[in-house]
């Protein structure tokens, strides 16, 4: 697999958006790895493509720009929260995306008011993987996935309390999702299953996770048009959850079938 070093594409500008995007685009259709060596990379919206791996080194940080003008708005936004339509990392109709490494992706969320970018949004993507990455300080929801299939999240450390409405992972009409060995500390829902389309979200396995939320650690809804089936959560710890932990809210008529939640310490 081809690997490019993002520092080879930087022009000495104060913001790295163009250089990072050029590094991604240089991989072409066959893809490869974009490596972020130690350092801080301030950026606006970047667009991932099929077969691309972002590898963030242990001492590297991708930091969201504090300038709202650095965020693009022509892509598919957030149906429930249009003021969150901008995002730092975006992908649409892309397959085989991976974000890994022990580095940090930080949304710089405390810098925003009004329109507040998400950290990431993936729409209609397949085979999406997160491994060992540290996600921090989105200005709104952290990772928003819509109509995505085959998602694997392992060893992620997510902290999202820079603002209110700071969800962890949101899965809207997604399927075949596996989450393990992950820590989420969020001011809003830690793991939220949404359903703004008629497509049923299905086949979730969540295990060996530590979750803390001011709102809910595991939430079904509130958007619940299609509903959900085949969801298993086990061997997890919930702590410091003042407004509740597990919430199942099918207010839009969607189904809720085959949900198994067991061996939870809270």
mmCIF file of C-alpha atoms in Angstrom:
data_model
loop_
_atom_site.group_PDB
_atom_site.id
_atom_site.type_symbol
_atom_site.label_atom_id
_atom_site.label_comp_id
_atom_site.label_asym_id
_atom_site.label_seq_id
_atom_site.Cartn_x
_atom_site.Cartn_y
_atom_site.Cartn_z
ATOM 1 C CA UNK A 1 0.000 0.000 0.000
ATOM 2 C CA UNK A 2 1.257 3.475 -0.846
ATOM 3 C CA UNK A 3 2.086 5.741 2.101
ATOM 4 C CA UNK A 4 2.541 9.504 1.894
ATOM 5 C CA UNK A 5 3.787 11.823 4.615
ATOM 6 C CA UNK A 6 1.465 14.768 5.018
ATOM 7 C CA UNK A 7 4.371 17.061 5.912
ATOM 8 C CA UNK A 8 5.658 16.669 2.330
ATOM 9 C CA UNK A 9 2.510 18.442 1.080
ATOM 10 C CA UNK A 10 2.476 21.398 3.458
ATOM 11 C CA UNK A 11 3.414 24.818 2.106
ATOM 12 C CA UNK A 12 4.316 26.566 5.338
ATOM 13 C CA UNK A 13 0.838 28.103 5.576
ATOM 14 C CA UNK A 14 -0.741 28.697 8.968
ATOM 15 C CA UNK A 15 -3.543 26.279 8.036
ATOM 16 C CA UNK A 16 -2.943 22.820 6.593
ATOM 17 C CA UNK A 17 -6.269 22.145 4.847
ATOM 18 C CA UNK A 18 -4.938 22.318 1.287
ATOM 19 C CA UNK A 19 -1.845 20.270 2.053
ATOM 20 C CA UNK A 20 -3.799 17.506 3.799
ATOM 21 C CA UNK A 21 -6.324 17.356 0.956
ATOM 22 C CA UNK A 22 -3.530 17.225 -1.617
ATOM 23 C CA UNK A 23 -1.971 14.315 0.277
ATOM 24 C CA UNK A 24 -5.293 12.424 0.224
ATOM 25 C CA UNK A 25 -5.901 13.189 -3.445
ATOM 26 C CA UNK A 26 -2.374 12.109 -4.411
ATOM 27 C CA UNK A 27 -3.212 8.502 -3.524
ATOM 28 C CA UNK A 28 -5.680 8.221 -6.416
ATOM 29 C CA UNK A 29 -8.385 5.580 -6.720
ATOM 30 C CA UNK A 30 -6.250 2.770 -5.284
ATOM 31 C CA UNK A 31 -5.761 4.682 -2.057
ATOM 32 C CA UNK A 32 -3.136 4.237 0.609
ATOM 33 C CA UNK A 33 -2.057 5.759 3.915
ATOM 34 C CA UNK A 34 -1.717 9.434 4.796
ATOM 35 C CA UNK A 35 0.747 9.578 7.685
ATOM 36 C CA UNK A 36 0.697 12.460 10.177
ATOM 37 C CA UNK A 37 4.091 12.647 11.925
ATOM 38 C CA UNK A 38 4.450 14.332 15.342
ATOM 39 C CA UNK A 39 3.194 17.909 15.297
ATOM 40 C CA UNK A 40 -0.043 19.911 15.173
ATOM 41 C CA UNK A 41 -1.971 20.298 11.914
ATOM 42 C CA UNK A 42 -4.622 23.035 11.940
ATOM 43 C CA UNK A 43 -7.244 22.417 9.275
ATOM 44 C CA UNK A 44 -10.728 23.137 8.011
ATOM 45 C CA UNK A 45 -12.927 20.573 6.260
ATOM 46 C CA UNK A 46 -11.113 17.696 4.554
ATOM 47 C CA UNK A 47 -12.743 15.046 2.348
ATOM 48 C CA UNK A 48 -11.837 11.375 2.659
ATOM 49 C CA UNK A 49 -12.040 9.002 -0.296
ATOM 50 C CA UNK A 50 -12.268 5.243 -0.778
ATOM 51 C CA UNK A 51 -9.323 3.108 0.324
ATOM 52 C CA UNK A 52 -7.692 5.887 2.375
ATOM 53 C CA UNK A 53 -6.165 5.393 5.830
ATOM 54 C CA UNK A 54 -5.430 8.357 8.073
ATOM 55 C CA UNK A 55 -2.625 7.346 10.419
ATOM 56 C CA UNK A 56 -2.127 9.876 13.203
ATOM 57 C CA UNK A 57 1.144 9.341 15.071
ATOM 58 C CA UNK A 58 1.161 9.159 18.864
ATOM 59 C CA UNK A 59 2.480 12.728 19.176
ATOM 60 C CA UNK A 60 0.454 14.189 16.303
ATOM 61 C CA UNK A 61 -2.714 16.261 16.537
ATOM 62 C CA UNK A 62 -5.200 17.205 13.816
ATOM 63 C CA UNK A 63 -6.764 20.390 15.199
ATOM 64 C CA UNK A 64 -9.888 22.040 13.836
ATOM 65 C CA UNK A 65 -9.518 25.643 12.759
ATOM 66 C CA UNK A 66 -11.262 28.215 14.944
ATOM 67 C CA UNK A 67 -12.375 30.142 11.822
ATOM 68 C CA UNK A 68 -15.916 29.143 10.695
ATOM 69 C CA UNK A 69 -15.018 30.171 7.128
ATOM 70 C CA UNK A 70 -12.610 27.213 6.920
ATOM 71 C CA UNK A 71 -15.515 24.734 7.038
ATOM 72 C CA UNK A 72 -17.368 23.673 3.886
ATOM 73 C CA UNK A 73 -21.160 23.531 3.798
ATOM 74 C CA UNK A 74 -22.055 22.167 0.346
ATOM 75 C CA UNK A 75 -22.070 18.504 1.451
ATOM 76 C CA UNK A 76 -24.945 16.566 3.033
ATOM 77 C CA UNK A 77 -25.712 18.100 6.415
ATOM 78 C CA UNK A 78 -27.347 16.961 9.623
ATOM 79 C CA UNK A 79 -31.074 16.311 9.189
ATOM 80 C CA UNK A 80 -31.913 16.756 12.870
ATOM 81 C CA UNK A 81 -29.521 19.613 13.573
ATOM 82 C CA UNK A 82 -28.910 21.859 10.548
ATOM 83 C CA UNK A 83 -26.733 24.204 12.611
ATOM 84 C CA UNK A 84 -24.294 21.275 12.882
ATOM 85 C CA UNK A 85 -24.003 20.704 9.113
ATOM 86 C CA UNK A 86 -20.345 21.685 8.820
ATOM 87 C CA UNK A 87 -17.735 19.145 9.890
ATOM 88 C CA UNK A 88 -13.975 18.690 10.094
ATOM 89 C CA UNK A 89 -13.726 15.324 8.270
ATOM 90 C CA UNK A 90 -16.318 14.270 5.674
ATOM 91 C CA UNK A 91 -16.809 11.231 3.436
ATOM 92 C CA UNK A 92 -19.653 10.258 1.110
ATOM 93 C CA UNK A 93 -20.116 7.106 -0.999
ATOM 94 C CA UNK A 94 -16.670 5.920 0.067
ATOM 95 C CA UNK A 95 -15.566 2.373 0.883
ATOM 96 C CA UNK A 96 -12.682 1.095 2.993
ATOM 97 C CA UNK A 97 -11.854 4.106 5.166
ATOM 98 C CA UNK A 98 -9.737 3.781 8.285
ATOM 99 C CA UNK A 99 -8.686 6.271 10.951
ATOM 100 C CA UNK A 100 -6.047 4.947 13.311
ATOM 101 C CA UNK A 101 -2.958 5.662 15.369
ATOM 102 C CA UNK A 102 -2.581 6.832 18.944
ATOM 103 C CA UNK A 103 -2.702 10.517 18.041
ATOM 104 C CA UNK A 104 -5.471 13.072 18.557
ATOM 105 C CA UNK A 105 -8.166 14.544 16.330
ATOM 106 C CA UNK A 106 -9.443 17.633 18.148
ATOM 107 C CA UNK A 107 -12.363 19.745 16.927
ATOM 108 C CA UNK A 108 -11.401 22.837 18.932
ATOM 109 C CA UNK A 109 -15.062 22.934 19.942
ATOM 110 C CA UNK A 110 -14.832 25.586 22.605
ATOM 111 C CA UNK A 111 -14.048 28.200 19.949
ATOM 112 C CA UNK A 112 -17.523 28.116 18.381
ATOM 113 C CA UNK A 113 -20.990 29.565 18.917
ATOM 114 C CA UNK A 114 -23.971 29.548 16.562
ATOM 115 C CA UNK A 115 -23.152 27.083 13.759
ATOM 116 C CA UNK A 116 -20.961 24.427 15.343
ATOM 117 C CA UNK A 117 -19.088 21.888 13.197
ATOM 118 C CA UNK A 118 -19.178 18.181 13.917
ATOM 119 C CA UNK A 119 -15.869 16.383 14.114
ATOM 120 C CA UNK A 120 -16.791 13.819 11.421
ATOM 121 C CA UNK A 121 -19.687 12.853 9.164
ATOM 122 C CA UNK A 122 -19.782 9.785 6.900
ATOM 123 C CA UNK A 123 -22.717 9.282 4.493
ATOM 124 C CA UNK A 124 -23.450 6.029 2.633
ATOM 125 C CA UNK A 125 -20.000 4.585 3.320
ATOM 126 C CA UNK A 126 -18.995 0.948 3.730
ATOM 127 C CA UNK A 127 -16.169 -0.717 5.662
ATOM 128 C CA UNK A 128 -15.293 2.134 8.005
ATOM 129 C CA UNK A 129 -12.791 1.452 10.793
ATOM 130 C CA UNK A 130 -11.545 3.381 13.813
ATOM 131 C CA UNK A 131 -8.609 1.953 15.757
ATOM 132 C CA UNK A 132 -6.905 3.337 18.872
ATOM 133 C CA UNK A 133 -7.472 6.972 17.910
ATOM 134 C CA UNK A 134 -8.197 9.731 20.450
ATOM 135 C CA UNK A 135 -11.139 11.970 19.501
ATOM 136 C CA UNK A 136 -11.586 15.258 21.326
ATOM 137 C CA UNK A 137 -13.682 18.411 21.676
ATOM 138 C CA UNK A 138 -16.105 18.544 18.787
ATOM 139 C CA UNK A 139 -18.158 21.714 18.636
ATOM 140 C CA UNK A 140 -21.293 19.506 18.387
ATOM 141 C CA UNK A 141 -21.705 15.763 17.701
ATOM 142 C CA UNK A 142 -18.428 13.917 17.428
ATOM 143 C CA UNK A 143 -18.920 11.159 14.805
ATOM 144 C CA UNK A 144 -22.142 11.119 12.761
ATOM 145 C CA UNK A 145 -22.707 8.146 10.430
ATOM 146 C CA UNK A 146 -25.674 8.010 8.032
ATOM 147 C CA UNK A 147 -26.709 4.925 6.008
ATOM 148 C CA UNK A 148 -23.304 3.346 6.564
ATOM 149 C CA UNK A 149 -22.591 -0.391 6.613
ATOM 150 C CA UNK A 150 -19.847 -2.510 8.183
ATOM 151 C CA UNK A 151 -18.417 -0.208 10.846
ATOM 152 C CA UNK A 152 -15.739 -1.380 13.264
ATOM 153 C CA UNK A 153 -14.635 0.730 16.233
ATOM 154 C CA UNK A 154 -11.919 -0.611 18.539
ATOM 155 C CA UNK A 155 -9.804 0.977 21.232
ATOM 156 C CA UNK A 156 -11.091 4.525 20.694
ATOM 157 C CA UNK A 157 -10.776 7.121 23.469
ATOM 158 C CA UNK A 158 -13.433 9.797 22.936
ATOM 159 C CA UNK A 159 -13.860 12.905 25.116
ATOM 160 C CA UNK A 160 -16.530 15.367 24.015
ATOM 161 C CA UNK A 161 -17.565 17.995 26.571
ATOM 162 C CA UNK A 162 -16.559 21.307 24.983
ATOM 163 C CA UNK A 163 -20.223 22.267 24.395
ATOM 164 C CA UNK A 164 -23.745 21.001 25.003
ATOM 165 C CA UNK A 165 -25.107 18.610 22.325
ATOM 166 C CA UNK A 166 -21.741 16.834 22.439
ATOM 167 C CA UNK A 167 -22.691 13.299 21.391
ATOM 168 C CA UNK A 168 -20.115 10.551 21.001
ATOM 169 C CA UNK A 169 -21.040 8.207 18.118
ATOM 170 C CA UNK A 170 -24.351 8.680 16.259
ATOM 171 C CA UNK A 171 -25.518 5.928 13.882
ATOM 172 C CA UNK A 172 -28.430 6.933 11.648
ATOM 173 C CA UNK A 173 -29.937 3.999 9.710
ATOM 174 C CA UNK A 174 -26.636 2.090 9.888
ATOM 175 C CA UNK A 175 -26.029 -1.658 9.888
ATOM 176 C CA UNK A 176 -23.412 -4.205 10.936
ATOM 177 C CA UNK A 177 -21.681 -2.131 13.612
ATOM 178 C CA UNK A 178 -19.133 -3.556 16.057
ATOM 179 C CA UNK A 179 -17.795 -1.434 18.948
ATOM 180 C CA UNK A 180 -15.336 -2.815 21.482
ATOM 181 C CA UNK A 181 -12.785 -1.732 24.084
ATOM 182 C CA UNK A 182 -13.770 1.909 23.698
ATOM 183 C CA UNK A 183 -14.065 4.726 26.233
ATOM 184 C CA UNK A 184 -16.564 7.554 25.690
ATOM 185 C CA UNK A 185 -17.043 10.554 27.973
ATOM 186 C CA UNK A 186 -19.616 12.947 26.506
ATOM 187 C CA UNK A 187 -21.931 15.698 27.645
ATOM 188 C CA UNK A 188 -24.734 14.337 25.436
ATOM 189 C CA UNK A 189 -25.534 10.788 24.254
ATOM 190 C CA UNK A 190 -22.461 8.524 24.239
ATOM 191 C CA UNK A 191 -23.779 6.005 21.685
ATOM 192 C CA UNK A 192 -26.946 7.041 19.876
ATOM 193 C CA UNK A 193 -28.901 4.952 17.379
ATOM 194 C CA UNK A 194 -30.941 7.258 15.151
ATOM 195 C CA UNK A 195 -33.410 6.503 12.362
ATOM 196 C CA UNK A 196 -34.330 9.476 10.195
ATOM 197 C CA UNK A 197 -35.008 7.204 7.162
ATOM 198 C CA UNK A 198 -37.223 4.173 6.543
ATOM 199 C CA UNK A 199 -34.160 1.903 6.582
ATOM 200 C CA UNK A 200 -34.000 -0.153 9.762
ATOM 201 C CA UNK A 201 -30.722 0.132 11.682
ATOM 202 C CA UNK A 202 -29.600 -3.397 12.489
ATOM 203 C CA UNK A 203 -26.913 -5.772 13.711
ATOM 204 C CA UNK A 204 -25.070 -3.854 16.432
ATOM 205 C CA UNK A 205 -22.633 -5.428 18.889
ATOM 206 C CA UNK A 206 -21.254 -3.200 21.651
ATOM 207 C CA UNK A 207 -18.936 -4.780 24.211
ATOM 208 C CA UNK A 208 -16.207 -4.073 26.762
ATOM 209 C CA UNK A 209 -16.766 -0.315 26.786
ATOM 210 C CA UNK A 210 -16.640 2.353 29.503
ATOM 211 C CA UNK A 211 -19.213 5.107 28.995
ATOM 212 C CA UNK A 212 -20.068 8.329 30.798
ATOM 213 C CA UNK A 213 -22.683 10.870 29.714
ATOM 214 C CA UNK A 214 -24.652 13.720 31.190
ATOM 215 C CA UNK A 215 -27.649 12.599 29.076
ATOM 216 C CA UNK A 216 -27.579 8.898 28.077
ATOM 217 C CA UNK A 217 -24.906 6.278 27.570
ATOM 218 C CA UNK A 218 -27.001 4.237 25.096
ATOM 219 C CA UNK A 219 -29.950 5.864 23.365
ATOM 220 C CA UNK A 220 -32.363 4.627 20.705
ATOM 221 C CA UNK A 221 -33.948 7.728 19.120
ATOM 222 C CA UNK A 222 -35.278 10.255 19.384
ATOM 223 C CA UNK A 223 -35.539 10.084 15.541
ATOM 224 C CA UNK A 224 -37.047 6.630 14.989
ATOM 225 C CA UNK A 225 -38.746 6.360 11.610
ATOM 226 C CA UNK A 226 -37.482 2.938 10.510
ATOM 227 C CA UNK A 227 -36.362 1.716 13.918
ATOM 228 C CA UNK A 228 -33.813 -0.908 14.954
ATOM 229 C CA UNK A 229 -33.338 -4.634 15.347
ATOM 230 C CA UNK A 230 -30.657 -7.053 16.483
ATOM 231 C CA UNK A 231 -28.761 -4.918 19.006
ATOM 232 C CA UNK A 232 -26.581 -6.509 21.683
ATOM 233 C CA UNK A 233 -24.678 -4.634 24.373
ATOM 234 C CA UNK A 234 -22.670 -6.499 27.005
ATOM 235 C CA UNK A 235 -19.818 -6.281 29.497
ATOM 236 C CA UNK A 236 -19.864 -2.487 29.782
ATOM 237 C CA UNK A 237 -19.454 0.014 32.608
ATOM 238 C CA UNK A 238 -21.563 3.190 32.865
ATOM 239 C CA UNK A 239 -20.578 5.908 35.341
ATOM 240 C CA UNK A 240 -21.485 9.512 36.211
ATOM 241 C CA UNK A 241 -24.765 9.625 34.273
ATOM 242 C CA UNK A 242 -27.018 12.155 36.045
ATOM 243 C CA UNK A 243 -29.891 12.072 33.500
ATOM 244 C CA UNK A 244 -30.110 8.311 32.976
ATOM 245 C CA UNK A 245 -28.274 5.581 31.121
ATOM 246 C CA UNK A 246 -30.311 3.432 28.708
ATOM 247 C CA UNK A 247 -33.104 5.164 26.771
ATOM 248 C CA UNK A 248 -35.280 3.496 24.120
ATOM 249 C CA UNK A 249 -37.477 6.114 22.449
ATOM 250 C CA UNK A 250 -39.437 5.021 19.386
ATOM 251 C CA UNK A 251 -41.573 8.125 18.969
ATOM 252 C CA UNK A 252 -41.858 8.054 15.145
ATOM 253 C CA UNK A 253 -43.356 4.575 14.768
ATOM 254 C CA UNK A 254 -40.219 2.555 13.991
ATOM 255 C CA UNK A 255 -39.709 -1.005 15.177
ATOM 256 C CA UNK A 256 -37.594 -2.083 18.150
ATOM 257 C CA UNK A 257 -36.790 -5.804 17.857
ATOM 258 C CA UNK A 258 -34.297 -8.228 19.359
ATOM 259 C CA UNK A 259 -32.503 -5.916 21.780
ATOM 260 C CA UNK A 260 -30.298 -7.679 24.346
ATOM 261 C CA UNK A 261 -28.523 -5.608 27.006
ATOM 262 C CA UNK A 262 -26.716 -7.648 29.661
ATOM 263 C CA UNK A 263 -23.863 -7.688 32.163
ATOM 264 C CA UNK A 264 -23.809 -3.915 32.691
ATOM 265 C CA UNK A 265 -22.220 -2.300 35.739
ATOM 266 C CA UNK A 266 -23.593 1.157 36.437
#
